[in-house]
CSV table of C-alpha atoms and ligand atoms in Angstrom, one decimal:
chain,number,residue,atom,x,y,z
P,298,MET,CA,-0.1,0.0,0.0
P,299,THR,CA,2.7,2.7,1.1
P,300,ALA,CA,5.5,1.1,-1.2
P,301,ALA,CA,4.1,3.3,-4.3
P,302,ALA,CA,4.0,6.4,-2.0
P,303,PRO,CA,7.3,8.6,-2.1
P,304,ASP,CA,9.3,8.2,0.8
P,305,ASP,CA,10.4,11.8,1.2
P,306,ASP,CA,7.0,13.2,2.0
P,307,GLY,CA,7.7,13.4,5.7
P,308,CYS,CA,4.8,10.9,6.9
P,309,TRP,CA,7.2,8.5,8.5
P,310,LEU,CA,8.7,10.9,10.5
P,311,SER,CA,8.3,11.2,14.4
P,312,ALA,CA,5.6,13.9,15.2
P,313,ALA,CA,8.3,15.9,17.0
P,314,GLU,CA,10.4,16.1,13.9
P,315,GLN,CA,7.5,16.8,11.6
P,316,ALA,CA,7.1,19.8,14.0
P,317,ARG,CA,10.7,20.7,14.1
P,318,GLN,CA,10.6,20.6,10.2
P,319,VAL,CA,7.3,22.7,9.8
P,320,LYS,CA,8.7,25.5,12.0
P,321,ALA,CA,12.2,25.7,10.5
P,322,GLY,CA,10.4,26.0,7.0
P,323,ALA,CA,12.0,22.6,5.7
P,324,ARG,CA,8.7,21.2,5.2
P,325,THR,CA,5.1,22.7,5.2
P,326,ALA,CA,2.3,21.6,6.8
P,327,ARG,CA,0.2,21.6,3.7
P,328,ALA,CA,2.9,19.1,2.3
P,329,LEU,CA,2.5,16.7,5.2
P,330,VAL,CA,-1.5,16.8,5.2
P,331,ASP,CA,-1.6,16.0,1.5
P,332,GLY,CA,1.0,13.3,2.0
P,333,TYR,CA,-1.2,11.6,4.4
P,334,LEU,CA,-4.2,12.3,2.4
P,335,ALA,CA,-2.5,10.4,-0.8
P,336,ARG,CA,-1.5,7.6,1.6
P,337,ILE,CA,-5.0,7.2,3.0
P,338,ALA,CA,-6.8,7.1,-0.2
P,339,ALA,CA,-4.3,4.7,-1.7
P,340,ASP,CA,-5.1,2.3,1.4
P,341,ASP,CA,-8.8,2.8,0.5
P,342,ARG,CA,-8.1,1.5,-3.1
P,343,ASP,CA,-6.7,-1.7,-1.5
P,344,PRO,CA,-9.4,-4.5,-1.4
P,345,ARG,CA,-7.4,-5.6,1.9
P,346,ARG,CA,-7.5,-1.8,3.1
P,347,LEU,CA,-6.7,-1.2,6.9
P,348,GLY,CA,-10.0,0.5,7.5
P,349,ALA,CA,-8.1,2.7,10.4
P,350,TYR,CA,-10.2,5.5,9.6
P,351,LEU,CA,-14.0,6.4,10.0
P,352,HIS,CA,-14.1,9.9,8.8
P,353,VAL,CA,-11.3,11.9,7.1
P,354,ASP,CA,-11.5,15.6,7.3
P,355,ALA,CA,-9.9,16.3,4.2
P,356,ASP,CA,-10.8,20.0,3.6
P,357,GLY,CA,-10.6,21.3,7.3
P,358,ALA,CA,-7.2,19.4,7.3
P,359,ARG,CA,-6.0,21.1,4.5
P,360,ALA,CA,-7.5,24.6,5.5
P,361,ARG,CA,-5.9,24.4,9.1
P,362,ALA,CA,-2.5,23.3,7.5
P,363,ASP,CA,-2.4,26.3,5.2
P,364,ALA,CA,-3.5,28.9,8.3
P,365,ILE,CA,-0.4,27.2,10.2
P,366,ASP,CA,1.9,27.6,7.2
P,367,ALA,CA,0.7,31.1,6.7
P,368,ALA,CA,1.4,32.0,10.6
P,369,ILE,CA,4.9,30.5,10.3
P,370,ALA,CA,5.7,32.9,7.0
P,371,ARG,CA,4.4,35.7,9.3
P,372,GLY,CA,7.0,34.7,11.8
P,373,ASP,CA,4.5,33.5,14.3
P,374,ASP,CA,4.9,30.1,16.4
P,375,PRO,CA,2.1,27.6,16.1
P,376,GLY,CA,3.1,25.8,18.9
P,377,PRO,CA,4.9,22.6,19.7
P,378,LEU,CA,2.8,20.5,17.4
P,379,ALA,CA,3.1,22.8,14.7
P,380,GLY,CA,1.7,21.1,11.6
P,381,VAL,CA,1.4,17.8,12.8
P,382,PRO,CA,-1.4,15.6,11.2
P,383,VAL,CA,-3.2,13.7,14.4
P,384,ALA,CA,-5.9,11.0,14.2
P,385,LEU,CA,-8.3,10.9,16.8
P,386,LYS,CA,-10.3,7.9,18.1
P,387,ASP,CA,-13.9,8.2,17.5
P,388,VAL,CA,-15.0,8.4,21.0
P,389,LEU,CA,-13.3,11.9,21.1
P,390,VAL,CA,-15.8,14.4,20.5
P,391,THR,CA,-14.5,16.9,17.7
P,392,GLU,CA,-16.2,20.2,16.6
P,393,GLY,CA,-17.7,19.9,13.2
P,394,VAL,CA,-16.3,16.5,12.7
P,395,PRO,CA,-18.8,13.5,12.7
P,396,THR,CA,-18.2,11.6,16.1
P,397,THR,CA,-19.7,8.1,16.3
P,398,ALA,CA,-17.9,5.8,18.9
P,399,SER,CA,-18.0,3.4,16.1
P,400,SER,CA,-21.7,2.7,16.7
P,401,LYS,CA,-24.9,3.1,14.6
P,402,ILE,CA,-26.7,4.9,17.5
P,403,LEU,CA,-24.6,7.9,17.0
P,404,ALA,CA,-24.5,7.8,13.2
P,405,GLY,CA,-24.3,11.3,11.6
P,406,TRP,CA,-23.5,13.0,14.9
P,407,VAL,CA,-21.7,16.3,14.5
P,408,PRO,CA,-20.6,17.4,17.8
P,409,PRO,CA,-20.8,21.2,18.4
P,410,TYR,CA,-17.7,21.4,20.7
P,411,ASP,CA,-14.1,19.8,21.1
P,412,GLY,CA,-13.1,17.9,24.1
P,413,THR,CA,-10.5,19.2,26.1
P,414,ALA,CA,-7.8,16.9,24.9
P,415,VAL,CA,-8.6,17.7,21.4
P,416,ALA,CA,-8.8,21.4,22.0
P,417,ARG,CA,-5.2,21.3,23.4
P,418,LEU,CA,-4.1,19.5,20.7
P,419,ARG,CA,-5.2,22.0,18.1
P,420,ALA,CA,-4.0,24.9,20.3
P,421,ALA,CA,-0.4,23.5,20.2
P,422,GLY,CA,-0.7,23.5,16.6
P,423,ALA,CA,-1.8,20.0,15.5
P,424,ILE,CA,-4.0,19.4,12.7
P,425,VAL,CA,-7.1,16.6,13.0
P,426,LEU,CA,-6.9,14.6,9.9
P,427,GLY,CA,-9.6,12.3,10.7
P,428,LYS,CA,-11.5,9.8,13.1
P,429,THR,CA,-10.4,6.5,13.9
P,430,SER,CA,-12.3,3.1,14.1
P,431,CYS,CA,-12.5,1.5,17.3
P,432,ASP,CA,-14.6,-0.8,19.2
P,433,GLU,CA,-18.0,0.4,19.6
P,434,PHE,CA,-18.2,2.6,22.5
P,435,ALA,CA,-14.8,1.4,23.2
P,436,MET,CA,-15.8,-2.0,24.4
P,437,GLY,CA,-13.7,-4.7,23.1
P,438,SER,CA,-10.1,-5.8,22.6
P,439,ALA,CA,-10.0,-6.6,18.9
P,440,ASN,CA,-11.9,-3.6,17.0
P,441,GLU,CA,-14.0,-6.3,15.7
P,442,HIS,CA,-17.0,-4.9,17.6
P,443,ALA,CA,-17.3,-1.6,15.2
P,444,ALA,CA,-20.6,-1.2,13.4
P,445,THR,CA,-18.5,-0.4,10.2
P,446,GLY,CA,-16.4,-3.6,10.3
P,447,PRO,CA,-13.1,-4.6,11.8
P,448,VAL,CA,-9.4,-2.9,11.1
P,449,ARG,CA,-6.7,-4.9,9.8
P,450,ASN,CA,-3.1,-4.9,11.6
P,451,PRO,CA,-0.5,-3.4,9.4
P,452,TRP,CA,2.1,-6.2,10.1
P,453,ASP,CA,-0.6,-9.1,9.0
P,454,ARG,CA,-3.3,-8.0,7.4
P,455,ASP,CA,-5.6,-11.4,8.2
P,456,ARG,CA,-4.8,-10.2,12.1
P,457,VAL,CA,-6.5,-7.9,14.4
P,458,PRO,CA,-5.0,-4.5,15.6
P,459,GLY,CA,-6.1,-5.2,19.0
P,460,GLY,CA,-8.4,-2.9,20.5
P,461,SER,CA,-10.2,-0.9,21.4
P,462,SER,CA,-8.1,1.7,20.0
P,463,GLY,CA,-7.3,-0.5,16.8
P,464,GLY,CA,-7.9,2.2,14.4
P,465,SER,CA,-5.6,4.9,15.9
P,466,ALA,CA,-2.7,1.9,16.5
P,467,ALA,CA,-3.0,1.1,12.9
P,468,ALA,CA,-3.0,4.4,11.6
P,469,VAL,CA,0.1,5.2,13.5
P,470,ALA,CA,1.8,2.0,12.7
P,471,ALA,CA,1.0,2.4,8.7
P,472,GLY,CA,2.1,6.0,8.5
P,473,LEU,CA,-1.2,7.1,8.0
P,474,CYS,CA,-0.7,10.1,10.5
P,475,GLY,CA,1.9,11.7,12.5
P,476,ALA,CA,0.6,10.7,16.0
P,477,ALA,CA,-2.9,9.7,17.5
P,478,LEU,CA,-4.8,9.7,20.6
P,479,GLY,CA,-6.7,6.7,21.9
P,480,THR,CA,-8.7,5.9,25.3
P,481,ASP,CA,-7.9,3.4,27.8
P,482,THR,CA,-10.4,2.1,30.1
P,483,GLY,CA,-9.0,-1.4,30.7
P,484,GLY,CA,-5.8,-1.6,28.1
P,485,SER,CA,-7.3,0.1,25.1
P,486,ILE,CA,-4.1,2.2,24.4
P,487,ARG,CA,-1.5,-0.3,25.5
P,488,GLN,CA,-2.7,-3.4,24.1
P,489,PRO,CA,-3.3,-2.3,20.4
P,490,ALA,CA,0.2,-0.4,20.7
P,491,SER,CA,1.6,-3.5,21.6
P,492,PHE,CA,-0.1,-5.4,18.5
P,493,CYS,CA,0.7,-2.8,16.2
P,494,GLY,CA,4.6,-2.0,17.2
P,495,VAL,CA,3.7,1.5,18.2
P,496,VAL,CA,4.2,3.4,21.6
P,497,GLY,CA,1.1,4.1,24.0
P,498,LEU,CA,0.8,5.9,27.1
P,499,LYS,CA,-2.0,5.6,29.2
P,500,PRO,CA,-1.6,8.3,32.0
P,501,THR,CA,-2.5,8.5,35.4
P,502,TYR,CA,-6.5,8.5,35.9
P,503,GLY,CA,-7.0,12.2,36.2
P,504,ARG,CA,-4.2,13.2,34.4
P,505,VAL,CA,-5.9,13.9,31.3
P,506,SER,CA,-9.3,15.6,31.3
P,507,ARG,CA,-12.3,13.6,30.2
P,508,TYR,CA,-14.3,16.1,29.0
P,509,GLY,CA,-15.2,15.5,25.5
P,510,ALA,CA,-14.3,11.6,25.8
P,511,ILE,CA,-17.9,9.7,25.3
P,512,ALA,CA,-17.9,7.8,28.4
P,513,TYR,CA,-17.4,3.9,28.7
P,514,ALA,CA,-16.7,3.4,32.5
P,515,SER,CA,-16.1,6.9,34.0
P,516,SER,CA,-13.9,5.7,36.9
P,517,LEU,CA,-11.5,4.1,34.4
P,518,ASP,CA,-11.6,5.9,31.2
P,519,GLN,CA,-8.4,8.0,30.4
P,520,ILE,CA,-7.3,9.6,27.3
P,521,GLY,CA,-3.7,9.2,25.9
P,522,PRO,CA,-1.3,9.4,23.0
P,523,MET,CA,-0.1,6.8,20.5
P,524,ALA,CA,3.0,7.4,18.4
P,525,ARG,CA,6.0,5.9,16.7
P,526,THR,CA,8.4,7.5,19.4
P,527,VAL,CA,8.8,7.5,23.1
P,528,GLU,CA,9.6,11.2,22.7
P,529,ASP,CA,6.2,11.8,21.0
P,530,VAL,CA,4.0,10.2,23.5
P,531,ALA,CA,6.2,12.5,26.2
P,532,LEU,CA,5.3,15.4,24.0
P,533,LEU,CA,1.6,14.7,23.4
P,534,THR,CA,1.0,13.9,27.2
P,535,GLU,CA,2.6,17.0,28.3
P,536,ILE,CA,0.1,19.1,25.9
P,537,ILE,CA,-3.2,17.1,26.9
P,538,ALA,CA,-2.5,16.8,30.6
P,539,GLY,CA,-3.8,19.2,33.4
P,540,VAL,CA,-6.6,20.1,35.5
P,541,ASP,CA,-9.7,21.2,33.6
P,542,PRO,CA,-12.9,22.9,35.3
P,543,HIS,CA,-14.9,20.8,32.8
P,544,ASP,CA,-13.8,17.3,34.6
P,545,ALA,CA,-13.9,17.2,38.3
P,546,THR,CA,-11.6,14.1,38.2
P,547,SER,CA,-9.0,15.9,36.6
P,548,ILE,CA,-6.1,16.4,38.8
P,549,ASP,CA,-4.8,19.7,39.7
P,550,ALA,CA,-1.0,18.7,39.7
P,551,PRO,CA,2.1,20.7,37.7
P,552,ALA,CA,2.4,20.1,34.1
P,553,PRO,CA,4.6,16.6,33.9
P,554,ALA,CA,8.2,17.3,32.6
P,555,LEU,CA,8.3,14.4,30.4
P,556,ARG,CA,10.4,15.3,27.6
P,557,ALA,CA,13.1,16.5,30.2
P,558,ALA,CA,13.0,12.9,31.9
P,559,LEU,CA,13.6,11.3,28.6
P,560,ASP,CA,17.2,10.9,28.6
P,561,GLY,CA,17.5,9.9,32.4
P,562,GLY,CA,18.5,6.5,31.5
P,563,ALA,CA,18.2,3.4,33.7
P,564,ARG,CA,20.9,3.4,35.9
P,565,GLY,CA,19.8,2.7,39.5
P,566,LEU,CA,16.3,2.2,38.3
P,567,ARG,CA,14.5,-0.6,40.3
P,568,VAL,CA,12.3,-2.3,37.9
P,569,GLY,CA,9.6,-4.8,39.6
P,570,LEU,CA,8.8,-8.0,37.9
P,571,PRO,CA,5.4,-9.0,39.1
P,572,GLU,CA,5.4,-13.0,39.1
P,573,GLU,CA,2.0,-13.1,38.6
P,574,TYR,CA,2.3,-11.3,35.1
P,575,PHE,CA,4.8,-13.8,34.1
P,576,ALA,CA,3.0,-16.8,35.2
P,577,ALA,CA,2.0,-19.6,32.8
P,578,GLY,CA,-0.4,-18.5,30.0
P,579,VAL,CA,2.0,-16.0,28.5
P,580,ASP,CA,3.1,-17.1,24.9
P,581,PRO,CA,6.6,-18.2,24.9
P,582,GLU,CA,7.6,-15.9,22.0
P,583,VAL,CA,5.9,-13.0,23.6
P,584,ALA,CA,7.7,-13.8,27.0
P,585,ALA,CA,11.1,-14.1,25.2
P,586,ALA,CA,10.7,-10.8,23.8
P,587,VAL,CA,10.0,-9.2,27.1
P,588,GLU,CA,13.0,-10.8,28.2
P,589,ARG,CA,15.0,-9.3,25.9
P,590,ALA,CA,13.8,-5.9,26.8
P,591,LEU,CA,14.5,-6.8,30.6
P,592,ALA,CA,17.9,-7.6,29.7
P,593,ILE,CA,18.3,-4.0,28.0
P,594,LEU,CA,17.1,-2.3,31.0
P,595,ARG,CA,19.7,-4.4,32.9
P,596,ASP,CA,22.6,-3.7,30.6
P,597,ALA,CA,21.7,0.1,31.1
P,598,GLY,CA,22.2,-0.1,35.1
P,599,ALA,CA,18.7,-1.1,36.2
P,600,GLU,CA,18.1,-3.7,38.6
P,601,THR,CA,15.0,-6.1,38.3
P,602,VAL,CA,13.5,-7.4,41.3
P,603,PRO,CA,10.8,-10.0,41.7
P,604,VAL,CA,7.7,-8.6,43.3
P,605,SER,CA,4.0,-10.1,43.9
P,606,LEU,CA,0.7,-8.5,43.3
P,607,PRO,CA,-1.3,-11.4,45.0
P,608,HIS,CA,-4.9,-9.8,44.1
P,609,THR,CA,-3.9,-9.9,40.3
P,610,ARG,CA,-6.1,-12.7,39.7
P,611,TYR,CA,-9.3,-11.1,40.9
P,612,ALA,CA,-8.5,-8.0,38.6
P,613,LEU,CA,-10.2,-9.8,35.3
P,614,ALA,CA,-13.4,-10.6,37.2
P,615,ALA,CA,-13.8,-7.1,39.2
P,616,TYR,CA,-13.1,-5.3,36.0
P,617,TYR,CA,-15.9,-7.2,34.2
P,618,VAL,CA,-18.6,-6.1,36.9
P,619,ILE,CA,-17.2,-2.7,37.2
P,620,ALA,CA,-16.8,-1.5,33.9
P,621,PRO,CA,-20.3,-3.1,32.4
P,622,ALA,CA,-22.0,-1.7,35.7
P,623,GLU,CA,-20.6,2.1,34.9
P,624,ALA,CA,-21.5,1.4,31.0
P,625,SER,CA,-25.1,0.5,31.9
P,626,SER,CA,-25.4,3.9,33.7
P,627,ASN,CA,-23.5,6.0,31.1
P,628,LEU,CA,-25.2,4.4,27.8
P,629,SER,CA,-28.8,4.7,29.2
P,630,ARG,CA,-28.6,8.5,27.8
P,631,TYR,CA,-28.8,7.0,24.1
P,632,ASP,CA,-32.6,7.0,24.2
P,633,GLY,CA,-33.7,8.1,20.9
P,634,VAL,CA,-34.7,11.7,22.4
P,635,ARG,CA,-31.8,13.3,24.1
P,636,PHE,CA,-29.2,11.3,22.7
P,637,GLY,CA,-29.0,8.8,19.8
P,638,ARG,CA,-30.5,8.1,16.4
P,639,ARG,CA,-34.3,7.4,16.7
P,640,GLY,CA,-34.9,3.8,15.4
P,641,GLY,CA,-37.8,1.8,14.0
P,642,ASP,CA,-40.9,3.3,12.1
P,643,ARG,CA,-43.4,1.6,14.6
P,644,GLN,CA,-43.5,3.9,17.8
P,645,ALA,CA,-46.9,2.6,19.4
P,646,SER,CA,-45.7,3.8,22.6
P,647,LEU,CA,-42.7,5.5,24.5
P,648,LEU,CA,-41.3,2.1,25.4
P,649,ASP,CA,-41.7,1.0,22.0
P,650,MET,CA,-39.7,3.9,20.8
P,651,TYR,CA,-36.9,3.1,23.4
P,652,ARG,CA,-36.9,-0.5,22.2
P,653,HIS,CA,-36.5,0.2,18.8
P,654,SER,CA,-33.7,3.3,19.1
P,655,ARG,CA,-31.6,1.2,21.3
P,656,GLY,CA,-32.5,-2.4,20.0
P,657,ASP,CA,-31.4,-1.2,16.2
P,658,GLY,CA,-28.5,1.2,17.4
P,659,PHE,CA,-26.4,-1.0,19.8
P,660,GLY,CA,-24.3,-3.8,18.8
P,661,ALA,CA,-24.2,-7.1,20.4
P,662,GLU,CA,-21.2,-6.5,22.5
P,663,VAL,CA,-22.5,-3.2,23.6
P,664,LYS,CA,-26.0,-4.7,24.7
P,665,ARG,CA,-24.2,-7.6,26.4
P,666,ARG,CA,-22.3,-5.1,28.5
P,667,ILE,CA,-25.5,-3.2,29.3
P,668,MET,CA,-27.3,-6.4,30.4
P,669,LEU,CA,-24.3,-7.5,32.6
P,670,GLY,CA,-23.8,-4.2,34.2
P,671,THR,CA,-27.8,-3.7,35.0
P,672,PHE,CA,-27.7,-7.2,36.4
P,673,ALA,CA,-25.0,-6.3,38.7
P,674,LEU,CA,-26.2,-3.1,39.9
P,675,ARG,CA,-30.0,-4.6,40.5
P,676,SER,CA,-30.9,-4.3,44.0
P,677,GLY,CA,-30.2,-7.6,46.2
P,678,TYR,CA,-27.3,-8.3,43.8
P,679,TYR,CA,-25.4,-4.9,44.2
P,680,ASP,CA,-23.6,-6.1,47.4
P,681,ALA,CA,-22.7,-9.5,45.8
P,682,TYR,CA,-21.4,-8.0,42.9
P,683,TYR,CA,-20.6,-4.4,42.6
P,684,LYS,CA,-19.5,-3.8,45.8
P,685,LYS,CA,-17.6,-6.7,46.3
P,686,ALA,CA,-15.9,-5.6,42.8
P,687,GLN,CA,-15.2,-2.2,44.5
P,688,GLN,CA,-13.7,-4.2,47.5
P,689,VAL,CA,-11.3,-6.2,45.3
P,690,ARG,CA,-10.4,-3.0,43.5
P,691,ALA,CA,-9.2,-1.5,46.8
P,692,LEU,CA,-7.1,-4.7,47.3
P,693,ILE,CA,-5.5,-4.5,43.9
P,694,ALA,CA,-4.5,-0.8,44.1
P,695,ARG,CA,-2.9,-1.7,47.8
P,696,ASP,CA,-0.9,-4.4,46.0
P,697,PHE,CA,0.7,-1.8,44.0
P,698,THR,CA,1.2,0.8,46.7
P,699,ARG,CA,3.3,-1.9,48.6
P,700,ALA,CA,5.4,-3.0,45.5
P,701,PHE,CA,6.1,0.6,44.7
P,702,ASP,CA,7.7,1.0,48.4
P,703,ASP,CA,10.5,-1.3,46.8
P,704,VAL,CA,10.4,-0.4,43.1
P,705,ASP,CA,10.2,2.5,40.9
P,706,VAL,CA,8.6,0.6,38.0
P,707,LEU,CA,6.9,-2.4,37.3
P,708,ALA,CA,7.7,-4.2,33.8
P,709,ALA,CA,5.6,-7.3,32.3
P,710,PRO,CA,3.9,-8.3,29.0
P,711,VAL,CA,1.0,-6.2,27.7
P,712,ALA,CA,-0.9,-9.3,26.7
P,713,PRO,CA,-0.5,-13.0,26.8
P,714,THR,CA,-0.2,-13.2,23.1
P,715,ALA,CA,0.4,-11.2,19.9
P,716,ALA,CA,-2.2,-10.2,17.7
P,717,TRP,CA,-4.5,-13.0,16.7
P,718,ARG,CA,-6.3,-13.6,13.4
P,719,LEU,CA,-9.4,-11.8,12.4
P,720,GLY,CA,-12.6,-13.6,13.8
P,721,ALA,CA,-10.2,-15.9,16.0
P,722,MET,CA,-12.2,-15.2,19.3
P,723,ALA,CA,-14.8,-17.8,19.6
P,724,HIS,CA,-16.3,-16.7,22.7
P,725,PRO,CA,-16.7,-13.1,24.3
P,726,ILE,CA,-14.8,-14.8,27.5
P,727,ASP,CA,-12.0,-15.5,25.4
P,728,GLU,CA,-11.7,-11.9,24.5
P,729,TYR,CA,-12.0,-10.6,28.1
P,730,ARG,CA,-9.5,-13.2,29.2
P,731,ALA,CA,-7.1,-11.5,26.4
P,732,ASP,CA,-7.3,-8.4,28.8
P,733,VAL,CA,-5.7,-10.1,31.9
P,734,LEU,CA,-2.6,-8.0,32.3
P,735,THR,CA,-3.7,-4.5,31.4
P,736,LEU,CA,-7.0,-4.3,33.5
P,737,ALA,CA,-5.3,-3.7,37.2
P,738,CYS,CA,-3.4,-0.5,36.0
P,739,ASN,CA,-7.0,1.0,35.4
P,740,LEU,CA,-8.5,-0.4,38.4
P,741,ALA,CA,-5.5,1.1,40.3
P,742,GLY,CA,-5.8,4.4,38.3
P,743,LEU,CA,-1.8,4.1,37.5
P,744,PRO,CA,-0.2,5.3,34.6
P,745,GLY,CA,0.9,2.4,32.1
P,746,LEU,CA,2.9,2.3,28.9
P,747,SER,CA,3.7,0.0,26.1
P,748,VAL,CA,6.9,0.4,24.1
P,749,PRO,CA,7.8,-1.9,21.3
P,750,CYS,CA,10.4,-4.7,22.3
P,751,GLY,CA,10.5,-7.1,19.7
P,752,PHE,CA,8.9,-9.6,17.0
P,753,THR,CA,7.4,-13.2,17.4
P,754,GLY,CA,8.9,-15.6,15.0
P,755,GLY,CA,5.9,-14.7,12.7
P,756,GLY,CA,7.0,-11.1,12.7
P,757,LEU,CA,4.3,-9.7,14.8
P,758,PRO,CA,5.3,-6.9,17.2
P,759,VAL,CA,5.4,-7.7,21.0
P,760,GLY,CA,5.4,-4.6,23.6
P,761,LEU,CA,6.7,-4.2,26.8
P,762,GLN,CA,4.6,-3.0,29.5
P,763,LEU,CA,5.7,-0.3,31.9
P,764,LEU,CA,3.5,0.4,35.1
P,765,GLY,CA,4.3,3.3,37.7
P,766,ARG,CA,3.2,5.2,40.5
P,767,PRO,CA,0.6,7.6,40.3
P,768,LEU,CA,1.6,10.7,38.4
P,769,ASP,CA,4.9,9.2,37.7
P,770,GLU,CA,4.7,9.1,34.0
P,771,ALA,CA,8.2,10.5,34.0
P,772,THR,CA,10.0,7.0,34.9
P,773,LEU,CA,7.8,5.3,32.2
P,774,VAL,CA,9.1,7.3,29.3
P,775,ARG,CA,12.7,7.2,30.6
P,776,ALA,CA,12.8,3.3,30.9
P,777,ALA,CA,10.8,3.0,27.9
P,778,ARG,CA,13.3,5.4,25.9
P,779,VAL,CA,16.1,2.8,27.5
P,780,VAL,CA,14.0,0.0,25.7
P,781,GLU,CA,13.3,1.8,22.2
P,782,ARG,CA,17.2,2.7,21.9
P,783,GLY,CA,18.2,-0.9,23.0
P,784,ALA,CA,15.8,-2.6,20.9
P,785,ALA,CA,16.2,-0.5,17.8
P,786,ILE,CA,13.4,-1.7,16.1
P,787,ASP,CA,12.6,-1.1,12.4
P,788,ARG,CA,8.9,0.1,13.0
P,789,ARG,CA,7.7,0.0,9.2
P,790,PRO,CA,5.5,-2.8,8.3
P,791,ALA,CA,6.3,-4.3,4.9
F,858,LIG,N1,-11.0,-4.7,26.5
F,858,LIG,C1,-11.5,-3.9,27.4
F,858,LIG,C2,-12.9,-3.9,27.6
F,858,LIG,O1,-13.6,-4.4,26.7
F,858,LIG,C3,-10.8,-2.5,27.7
F,858,LIG,C4,-11.5,-1.9,26.8
F,858,LIG,C5,-10.8,-0.3,26.7
F,858,LIG,O2,-9.9,0.0,27.4
F,858,LIG,N2,-11.5,0.7,26.2
F,858,LIG,O3,-13.7,-3.5,28.3
């Protein structure tokens, strides 16, 4: 697909380098946008197209690029992302650009405002290139629950890109944007980043405002960057982080100086290896790639020490009570009146109208989550399920607090396997199980990162997961940069 495209169009550069070149006058924002539009169009003509984008805002992107180029010609500084074309997961509300959460129920919705993270990217000079596919309402682990169909993995088009931010991961991995935003409720930035060989950072819960992120599970959801380099995720996180009056859970902490932390190296770093994350069930080729990353960290002067997070085995069950419970509440707003397309032509009663709107508008996985969550919250069951899950959540968070008394960062695989074949998940529970190594991070509200560290024998990317103390994204990018340098991975799929 990209083989025919000229290589000098700048589309494979990092976002940071694109901004540097645009500001220096070495490249125009307009040329970058046109380069991506040509690559996206070429992919669309491919019978095995990736399908990463749901909507490309070609006119908006060109106009914005011209405005940035004009500002630079005047001697103005458009900001640290000057001219960088970005892709946004379609759960991010974007003014004037269709936003659907990959759901039929939101088809045709054009939001009247930008979410905070999107507004901050734009204010930093970024150009919104388009909206990327994801699992419907971010529920899933393979991007196979999008109403518009699956996305393919650029490294092997018979395989999934991971999910739920699969479109953003595929777009970054295939050189179809400068960088992207995703959201991570239970792994949806880290796991697709791992499957597609890109860097993904899920910030501390509250680090980035959720205003304008279509809610899935509000106590877990977090927006974060996906990019081709560690420097880029550091840069994007600095830009989107910060307190916001529109989100009461956003944290009023000083902006993280992540780029300043990048080159801190690993000397003296204590890296904890949670034994529960290395237990049976991790594919040996994934484990081998992770081991190589740990060797890189040790060679750079880090010390790896075994730690235990004993409540890890309850994370999957707790998450799949809490997340659907919150989803069932959040998604009640799509009733065909206040939000969501009205379905059906026979509307004998109000109930009938609800039934058609929600019945036609939601896909099977979303309905399953709403039913699971509604069940867990029923009076009489609340204590047995939701309350119990919240108690487990507290124990999981305590495990991490104790581990971080002794270590600076935790390292583990992101997922038990590399990307699986399209359609391979026979049962929903199998897909839920694939999240087993990413969920605890969200339950505890910690920052987590995936950095490419190698490949399976079959050429599928594998990521190393790093988990940090609350608000300590700096140590994550510092360690990730060491792995990035040491692994020296060629990031371009054939
Ligand atoms: N796969 C998990 C789920 O389906 C996580 C999704 C996410 O992080 N948005 O809930």
